[in-house]
PDB file of C-alpha atoms and ligand atoms in Angstrom:
ATOM      1  CA  MET A   1     -36.368   6.138 -38.738  1.00  0.00           C
ATOM      2  CA  THR A   2     -35.174   2.720 -40.433  1.00  0.00           C
ATOM      3  CA  MET A   3     -37.926   1.048 -42.619  1.00  0.00           C
ATOM      4  CA  THR A   4     -37.351  -2.726 -42.756  1.00  0.00           C
ATOM      5  CA  LEU A   5     -38.899  -4.921 -45.248  1.00  0.00           C
ATOM      6  CA  PRO A   6     -41.671  -7.437 -43.602  1.00  0.00           C
ATOM      7  CA  PRO A   7     -40.260 -10.831 -43.342  1.00  0.00           C
ATOM      8  CA  VAL A   8     -40.416 -13.533 -46.092  1.00  0.00           C
ATOM      9  CA  ALA A   9     -43.791 -15.535 -45.792  1.00  0.00           C
ATOM     10  CA  LYS A  10     -45.786 -13.085 -43.751  1.00  0.00           C
ATOM     11  CA  SER A  11     -48.677 -11.140 -44.951  1.00  0.00           C
ATOM     12  CA  PHE A  12     -48.504  -7.526 -44.989  1.00  0.00           C
ATOM     13  CA  HIS A  13     -51.259  -5.100 -46.061  1.00  0.00           C
ATOM     14  CA  THR A  14     -50.080  -2.972 -49.035  1.00  0.00           C
ATOM     15  CA  PHE A  15     -51.830  -1.396 -52.187  1.00  0.00           C
ATOM     16  CA  CYS A  16     -52.864  -4.262 -55.135  1.00  0.00           C
ATOM     17  CA  LYS A  17     -53.083  -2.266 -58.434  1.00  0.00           C
ATOM     18  CA  LYS A  18     -54.781  -5.349 -60.009  1.00  0.00           C
ATOM     19  CA  CYS A  19     -57.605  -5.787 -57.193  1.00  0.00           C
ATOM     20  CA  ASP A  20     -57.510  -1.442 -56.705  1.00  0.00           C
ATOM     21  CA  ALA A  21     -57.854  -1.759 -53.069  1.00  0.00           C
ATOM     22  CA  ASP A  22     -55.540  -2.633 -50.371  1.00  0.00           C
ATOM     23  CA  ARG A  23     -54.736  -6.382 -49.948  1.00  0.00           C
ATOM     24  CA  TYR A  24     -52.745  -8.942 -47.980  1.00  0.00           C
ATOM     25  CA  HIS A  25     -49.875  -9.819 -49.719  1.00  0.00           C
ATOM     26  CA  THR A  26     -47.500 -12.760 -48.784  1.00  0.00           C
ATOM     27  CA  VAL A  27     -43.816 -11.722 -48.989  1.00  0.00           C
ATOM     28  CA  LEU A  28     -42.077 -14.512 -51.420  1.00  0.00           C
ATOM     29  CA  ALA A  29     -38.626 -13.389 -51.154  1.00  0.00           C
ATOM     30  CA  HIS A  30     -36.401 -10.237 -50.294  1.00  0.00           C
ATOM     31  CA  THR A  31     -34.837  -9.330 -53.524  1.00  0.00           C
ATOM     32  CA  THR A  32     -32.937  -6.141 -51.892  1.00  0.00           C
ATOM     33  CA  ALA A  33     -32.261  -4.538 -48.897  1.00  0.00           C
ATOM     34  CA  THR A  34     -35.053  -2.096 -49.907  1.00  0.00           C
ATOM     35  CA  SER A  35     -37.403  -4.547 -52.233  1.00  0.00           C
ATOM     36  CA  ALA A  36     -38.917  -7.742 -52.117  1.00  0.00           C
ATOM     37  CA  LYS A  37     -41.325 -10.040 -54.234  1.00  0.00           C
ATOM     38  CA  ILE A  38     -44.843  -9.957 -52.901  1.00  0.00           C
ATOM     39  CA  GLU A  39     -47.855 -11.646 -54.069  1.00  0.00           C
ATOM     40  CA  CYS A  40     -51.546 -10.381 -53.414  1.00  0.00           C
ATOM     41  CA  GLU A  41     -53.589 -12.865 -51.732  1.00  0.00           C
ATOM     42  CA  VAL A  42     -56.842 -12.182 -53.573  1.00  0.00           C
ATOM     43  CA  CYS A  43     -55.752 -11.922 -57.150  1.00  0.00           C
ATOM     44  CA  HIS A  44     -52.373 -13.521 -56.772  1.00  0.00           C
ATOM     45  CA  SER A  45     -50.496 -10.957 -58.820  1.00  0.00           C
ATOM     46  CA  LYS A  46     -46.920 -10.974 -58.437  1.00  0.00           C
ATOM     47  CA  LYS A  47     -45.097  -7.632 -58.070  1.00  0.00           C
ATOM     48  CA  THR A  48     -42.120  -6.187 -56.649  1.00  0.00           C
ATOM     49  CA  TYR A  49     -42.563  -4.005 -53.261  1.00  0.00           C
ATOM     50  CA  SER A  50     -40.329  -1.258 -52.571  1.00  0.00           C
ATOM     51  CA  LEU A  51     -39.687   0.586 -49.019  1.00  0.00           C
ATOM     52  CA  PRO A  52     -40.172   4.212 -49.224  1.00  0.00           C
ATOM     53  CA  LYS A  53     -36.870   5.885 -49.208  1.00  0.00           C
ATOM     54  CA  ALA A  54     -35.742   6.740 -45.930  1.00  0.00           C
ATOM     55  CA  GLY A  55     -34.359   9.574 -44.657  1.00  0.00           C
ATOM     56  CA  GLY A  56     -32.618  12.065 -47.266  1.00  0.00           C
ATOM     57  CA  SER A  57     -35.519  14.285 -46.854  1.00  0.00           C
ATOM     58  CA  THR A  58     -35.569  17.081 -50.192  1.00  0.00           C
ATOM     59  CA  VAL A  59     -37.383  19.594 -48.079  1.00  0.00           C
ATOM     60  CA  LYS A  60     -34.672  22.188 -47.096  1.00  0.00           C
ATOM     61  CA  LYS A  61     -35.466  23.245 -43.399  1.00  0.00           C
ATOM     62  CA  ARG A  62     -36.482  26.750 -43.642  1.00  0.00           C
ATOM     63  CA  ALA A  63     -33.619  29.181 -42.681  1.00  0.00           C
ATOM     64  CA  THR A  64     -35.139  30.534 -39.464  1.00  0.00           C
ATOM     65  CA  SER A  65     -34.214  34.192 -40.063  1.00  0.00           C
ATOM     66  CA  GLY A  66     -34.158  37.186 -38.100  1.00  0.00           C
ATOM     67  CA  ALA A  67     -37.821  37.550 -38.564  1.00  0.00           C
ATOM     68  CA  THR A  68     -38.394  36.090 -35.576  1.00  0.00           C
ATOM     69  CA  LYS A  69     -39.280  38.362 -33.118  1.00  0.00           C
ATOM     70  CA  VAL A  70     -37.518  38.141 -29.671  1.00  0.00           C
ATOM     71  CA  ARG A  71     -38.956  40.608 -27.161  1.00  0.00           C
ATOM     72  CA  LYS A  72     -36.426  40.962 -24.134  1.00  0.00           C
ATOM     73  CA  ASN A  73     -38.776  42.808 -22.148  1.00  0.00           C
ATOM     74  CA  SER A  74     -41.944  42.483 -23.362  1.00  0.00           C
ATOM     75  CA  HIS A  75     -43.546  45.359 -21.526  1.00  0.00           C
ATOM     76  CA  ALA A  76     -41.036  47.816 -22.243  1.00  0.00           C
ATOM     77  CA  ASP A  77     -42.498  48.918 -25.214  1.00  0.00           C
ATOM     78  CA  GLU A  78     -46.090  49.635 -23.579  1.00  0.00           C
ATOM     79  CA  TYR A  79     -44.358  51.313 -20.470  1.00  0.00           C
ATOM     80  CA  ASN A  80     -42.425  53.843 -22.937  1.00  0.00           C
ATOM     81  CA  GLN A  81     -45.821  54.301 -24.791  1.00  0.00           C
ATOM     82  CA  LEU A  82     -47.505  55.165 -21.852  1.00  0.00           C
ATOM     83  CA  MET A  83     -44.702  57.034 -20.583  1.00  0.00           C
ATOM     84  CA  MET A  84     -44.800  59.258 -24.025  1.00  0.00           C
ATOM     85  CA  ASN A  85     -48.516  59.852 -23.569  1.00  0.00           C
ATOM     86  CA  ARG A  86     -48.542  60.417 -20.082  1.00  0.00           C
ATOM     87  CA  GLY A  87     -45.288  61.314 -18.952  1.00  0.00           C
ATOM     88  CA  ASP A  88     -46.557  64.582 -17.818  1.00  0.00           C
ATOM     89  CA  GLU A  89     -49.600  63.449 -16.093  1.00  0.00           C
ATOM     90  CA  LYS A  90     -49.333  63.640 -12.410  1.00  0.00           C
ATOM     91  CA  GLY A  91     -49.151  60.312 -10.626  1.00  0.00           C
ATOM     92  CA  ILE A  92     -51.367  59.359  -7.589  1.00  0.00           C
ATOM     93  CA  PRO A  93     -48.783  58.791  -4.654  1.00  0.00           C
ATOM     94  CA  PHE A  94     -48.838  55.362  -3.704  1.00  0.00           C
ATOM     95  CA  SER A  95     -50.331  54.359  -0.629  1.00  0.00           C
ATOM     96  CA  ILE A  96     -51.987  50.951   0.445  1.00  0.00           C
ATOM     97  CA  ARG A  97     -55.109  53.178   1.462  1.00  0.00           C
ATOM     98  CA  THR A  98     -55.719  54.476  -1.372  1.00  0.00           C
ATOM     99  CA  LYS A  99     -57.977  52.265  -3.659  1.00  0.00           C
ATOM    100  CA  PHE A 100     -56.786  52.494  -7.120  1.00  0.00           C
ATOM    101  CA  GLU A 101     -58.534  52.115 -10.538  1.00  0.00           C
ATOM    102  CA  LEU A 102     -57.552  50.786 -13.961  1.00  0.00           C
ATOM    103  CA  ASP A 103     -55.013  52.695 -15.872  1.00  0.00           C
ATOM    104  CA  GLN A 104     -54.446  55.004 -13.375  1.00  0.00           C
ATOM    105  CA  LYS A 105     -51.085  56.415 -13.305  1.00  0.00           C
ATOM    106  CA  ILE A 106     -49.096  55.942  -9.777  1.00  0.00           C
ATOM    107  CA  ASP A 107     -46.265  57.458  -8.360  1.00  0.00           C
ATOM    108  CA  HIS A 108     -44.713  55.187  -6.113  1.00  0.00           C
ATOM    109  CA  PRO A 109     -41.579  56.271  -3.632  1.00  0.00           C
ATOM    110  CA  LYS A 110     -39.638  53.371  -4.414  1.00  0.00           C
ATOM    111  CA  PHE A 111     -40.344  52.104  -7.555  1.00  0.00           C
ATOM    112  CA  GLY A 112     -41.478  55.273  -9.299  1.00  0.00           C
ATOM    113  CA  ALA A 113     -43.937  55.897 -11.881  1.00  0.00           C
ATOM    114  CA  GLY A 114     -46.375  53.253 -12.672  1.00  0.00           C
ATOM    115  CA  PHE A 115     -49.506  52.286 -14.450  1.00  0.00           C
ATOM    116  CA  VAL A 116     -52.545  50.148 -12.738  1.00  0.00           C
ATOM    117  CA  LYS A 117     -53.006  46.919 -15.190  1.00  0.00           C
ATOM    118  CA  ASN A 118     -55.087  44.829 -13.366  1.00  0.00           C
ATOM    119  CA  VAL A 119     -57.328  45.683 -10.075  1.00  0.00           C
ATOM    120  CA  LEU A 120     -58.401  43.222  -7.613  1.00  0.00           C
ATOM    121  CA  ALA A 121     -60.486  43.955  -4.572  1.00  0.00           C
ATOM    122  CA  ASP A 122     -57.014  44.248  -2.321  1.00  0.00           C
ATOM    123  CA  ARG A 123     -54.229  44.056  -5.171  1.00  0.00           C
ATOM    124  CA  VAL A 124     -53.393  45.601  -8.136  1.00  0.00           C
ATOM    125  CA  ASP A 125     -50.884  44.945 -10.567  1.00  0.00           C
ATOM    126  CA  VAL A 126     -48.910  48.038 -11.523  1.00  0.00           C
ATOM    127  CA  MET A 127     -46.289  48.412 -14.544  1.00  0.00           C
ATOM    128  CA  PHE A 128     -43.366  49.907 -13.489  1.00  0.00           C
ATOM    129  CA  GLN A 129     -40.393  50.669 -15.930  1.00  0.00           C
ATOM    130  CA  ASP A 130     -38.523  47.470 -14.939  1.00  0.00           C
ATOM    131  CA  GLU A 131     -41.415  45.132 -13.707  1.00  0.00           C
ATOM    132  CA  LEU A 132     -45.252  44.409 -13.411  1.00  0.00           C
ATOM    133  CA  LYS A 133     -45.742  44.365  -9.239  1.00  0.00           C
ATOM    134  CA  THR A 134     -48.598  43.295  -7.261  1.00  0.00           C
ATOM    135  CA  LEU A 135     -49.290  45.866  -4.842  1.00  0.00           C
ATOM    136  CA  ILE A 136     -51.652  45.815  -1.964  1.00  0.00           C
ATOM    137  CA  HIS A 137     -54.162  48.751  -1.861  1.00  0.00           C
ATOM    138  CA  ASN A 138     -57.590  49.489  -0.774  1.00  0.00           C
ATOM    139  CA  LYS A 139     -56.451  48.370   2.817  1.00  0.00           C
ATOM    140  CA  GLN A 140     -58.799  49.272   5.374  1.00  0.00           C
TER     141      GLN A 140
HETATM  142 ZN1   ZN B 201     -54.430  -8.461 -55.884  1.00  0.00          ZN
END
């Protein structure tokens, strides 16, 4: 962002130390590229107004260290954990006619072992090793 001085003979709002308040000040002249002589419209005190220094930010950008966790396969850990705890559990053979319930272990002929993560009237979300799948169940 480039700051520019207000034009000469125009007024702008800035703090007046003498008034101890924000006042309109008339720009009398530009003294440098970044400062101007100004006069308070209330107390008529004259002062030099300087633009805040642009750029040159002193705050170093925080280095993005390896602390940022990037999880490639967000459910892999959860799946592995479930398999560790329940790997020996016999999965229920998957069938669209079976009504599954939350947390049940499923044995799917194509996708393998899965765990029911969400149950709707006619669909279940099942977490398999590679992906979360929505399958039809409870079909009459
Ligand atoms: Zn003033």
